[in-house]
Amino acid sequence: MTLESLLLEKRADIVRGWIDRTLALFPASTGVFLRTTEDRFDNPVGEAIFSHMGPLFDALLENAPREAVEPHLDPIVQIRSIQDCSASEALSFVFLLKDVLRQEAGDALHDSRGEPLREFDGRIDRLALLAFDRFIGFKQKVYEIRIKEIKNSVSTLLKMSNLTCDDPK
């Protein structure tokens, strides 16, 4: 049995374990909320995790190109980029998949040669690098929006105090 066929067979358990470990990164009360609140407007974080982790795992299984991965990675990373946490905390969910793989398919993984597992670990590592690139891009957008808001506020204050500011850019 190939590694991909084993992972496909255990897909439901792997995805469930990955989601469980990802939700465990949040405080306990938040984790309960994320699991139990189903409305995507009340719970965009939970919706992103539950809706996109499975397809993200599938994309890894298929060794899909970046363009196929980003639509499932971006919603999770976007939300994590505006939360008050470091990049390592925000993106640690990617690396949790390695632990889940070994837990869910442990014995069978040890029976197979190490090369397929190393290759799949490489896919996860590349996903982490892509997640980091996307995270930085989203953070930069947030900072640009904040800077624009500050400039507009200063411009408004100057106008209100009868001082001039021709271009808030």
Tab-separated table of C-alpha atoms in Angstrom, residues 4-122:
chain	number	residue	atom	x	y	z
A	4	GLU	CA	-0.975	8.260	-0.524
A	5	SER	CA	-3.471	5.378	-0.520
A	6	LEU	CA	-2.965	4.895	3.227
A	7	LEU	CA	-3.494	8.605	3.884
A	8	LEU	CA	-6.547	8.616	1.642
A	9	GLU	CA	-7.960	5.647	3.560
A	10	LYS	CA	-7.400	7.441	6.871
A	11	ARG	CA	-8.377	10.864	5.512
A	12	ALA	CA	-11.398	11.428	7.772
A	13	ASP	CA	-9.438	10.614	10.942
A	14	ILE	CA	-6.453	12.693	9.834
A	15	VAL	CA	-8.554	15.752	8.973
A	16	ARG	CA	-10.558	15.418	12.210
A	17	GLY	CA	-7.323	15.150	14.212
A	18	TRP	CA	-5.819	18.130	12.402
A	19	ILE	CA	-8.917	20.228	13.102
A	20	ASP	CA	-8.977	19.118	16.761
A	21	ARG	CA	-5.329	20.037	17.256
A	22	THR	CA	-5.803	23.346	15.476
A	23	LEU	CA	-8.765	24.228	17.694
A	24	ALA	CA	-6.696	23.265	20.748
A	25	LEU	CA	-4.378	26.184	19.904
A	26	PHE	CA	-7.132	28.554	21.039
A	27	PRO	CA	-8.146	29.143	24.680
A	28	ALA	CA	-10.551	26.455	25.942
A	29	SER	CA	-13.663	28.648	25.903
A	30	THR	CA	-12.864	29.837	22.390
A	31	GLY	CA	-12.364	26.258	21.235
A	32	VAL	CA	-15.811	25.319	22.516
A	33	PHE	CA	-17.337	28.305	20.710
A	34	LEU	CA	-15.501	27.445	17.481
A	35	ARG	CA	-16.803	23.870	17.621
A	36	THR	CA	-20.406	24.632	18.507
A	37	THR	CA	-21.324	27.830	16.669
A	38	GLU	CA	-22.157	26.932	13.095
A	39	ASP	CA	-23.172	30.299	11.634
A	40	ARG	CA	-20.345	31.551	9.431
A	41	PHE	CA	-21.078	35.173	10.327
A	42	ASP	CA	-21.020	34.491	14.066
A	43	ASN	CA	-18.023	32.174	13.751
A	44	PRO	CA	-15.848	32.979	10.718
A	45	VAL	CA	-12.800	31.345	12.314
A	46	GLY	CA	-14.542	28.033	12.912
A	47	GLU	CA	-16.135	28.152	9.481
A	48	ALA	CA	-12.761	28.688	7.815
A	49	ILE	CA	-11.158	25.845	9.748
A	50	PHE	CA	-13.984	23.355	9.247
A	51	SER	CA	-14.549	24.247	5.586
A	52	HIS	CA	-10.965	24.440	4.387
A	53	MET	CA	-8.809	21.982	6.341
A	54	GLY	CA	-10.186	18.946	4.486
A	55	PRO	CA	-9.681	20.412	1.006
A	56	LEU	CA	-6.259	21.665	2.112
A	57	PHE	CA	-5.289	18.118	3.092
A	58	ASP	CA	-6.637	16.860	-0.241
A	59	ALA	CA	-4.488	19.404	-2.070
A	60	LEU	CA	-1.444	18.120	-0.178
A	61	LEU	CA	-2.338	14.535	-1.081
A	62	GLU	CA	-2.578	15.490	-4.736
A	63	ASN	CA	0.608	17.576	-4.536
A	64	ALA	CA	-1.519	20.333	-6.050
A	65	PRO	CA	0.050	23.529	-7.377
A	66	ARG	CA	0.028	26.751	-5.396
A	67	GLU	CA	-3.012	28.054	-7.289
A	68	ALA	CA	-5.080	25.103	-6.061
A	69	VAL	CA	-3.823	25.377	-2.476
A	70	GLU	CA	-4.271	29.116	-1.865
A	71	PRO	CA	-8.109	29.177	-1.971
A	72	HIS	CA	-8.154	26.777	0.993
A	73	LEU	CA	-5.143	28.172	2.828
A	74	ASP	CA	-5.959	31.873	2.532
A	75	PRO	CA	-9.194	31.993	4.584
A	76	ILE	CA	-7.438	30.410	7.566
A	77	VAL	CA	-4.268	32.485	7.240
A	78	GLN	CA	-6.202	35.736	6.690
A	79	ILE	CA	-8.046	35.284	9.956
A	80	ARG	CA	-4.881	34.321	11.809
A	81	SER	CA	-3.111	37.405	10.395
A	82	ILE	CA	-5.490	39.802	12.152
A	83	GLN	CA	-5.480	37.947	15.465
A	84	ASP	CA	-3.138	39.004	18.232
A	85	CYS	CA	-0.502	36.298	17.866
A	86	SER	CA	2.946	35.829	16.419
A	87	ALA	CA	3.549	34.353	12.978
A	88	SER	CA	4.804	31.130	14.559
A	89	GLU	CA	1.635	30.807	16.639
A	90	ALA	CA	-0.617	31.730	13.737
A	91	LEU	CA	0.915	29.192	11.369
A	92	SER	CA	1.684	26.362	13.762
A	93	PHE	CA	-1.492	24.614	12.592
A	94	VAL	CA	0.368	23.591	9.421
A	95	PHE	CA	3.028	21.665	11.339
A	96	LEU	CA	0.426	19.961	13.532
A	97	LEU	CA	-0.447	17.852	10.508
A	98	LYS	CA	2.876	16.001	10.816
A	99	ASP	CA	1.989	14.856	14.338
A	100	VAL	CA	-1.515	13.865	13.294
A	101	LEU	CA	-0.183	11.801	10.383
A	102	ARG	CA	2.117	9.885	12.677
A	103	GLN	CA	-0.611	9.385	15.265
A	104	GLU	CA	-3.337	8.257	12.869
A	105	ALA	CA	-1.230	6.143	10.526
A	106	GLY	CA	1.714	5.412	12.803
A	107	ASP	CA	2.184	1.650	12.492
A	108	ALA	CA	1.571	1.605	8.770
A	109	LEU	CA	3.978	4.506	8.298
A	110	HIS	CA	6.714	2.601	10.088
A	111	ASP	CA	6.121	-0.395	7.839
A	112	SER	CA	6.610	1.684	4.695
A	113	ARG	CA	9.945	3.016	3.573
A	114	GLY	CA	10.927	6.385	4.969
A	115	GLU	CA	11.209	8.138	1.616
A	116	PRO	CA	7.456	8.581	0.915
A	117	LEU	CA	6.973	10.035	4.386
A	118	ARG	CA	9.902	12.432	3.957
A	119	GLU	CA	8.449	13.505	0.628
A	120	PHE	CA	5.056	14.190	2.231
A	121	ASP	CA	6.753	16.042	5.096
A	122	GLY	CA	8.367	18.164	2.387
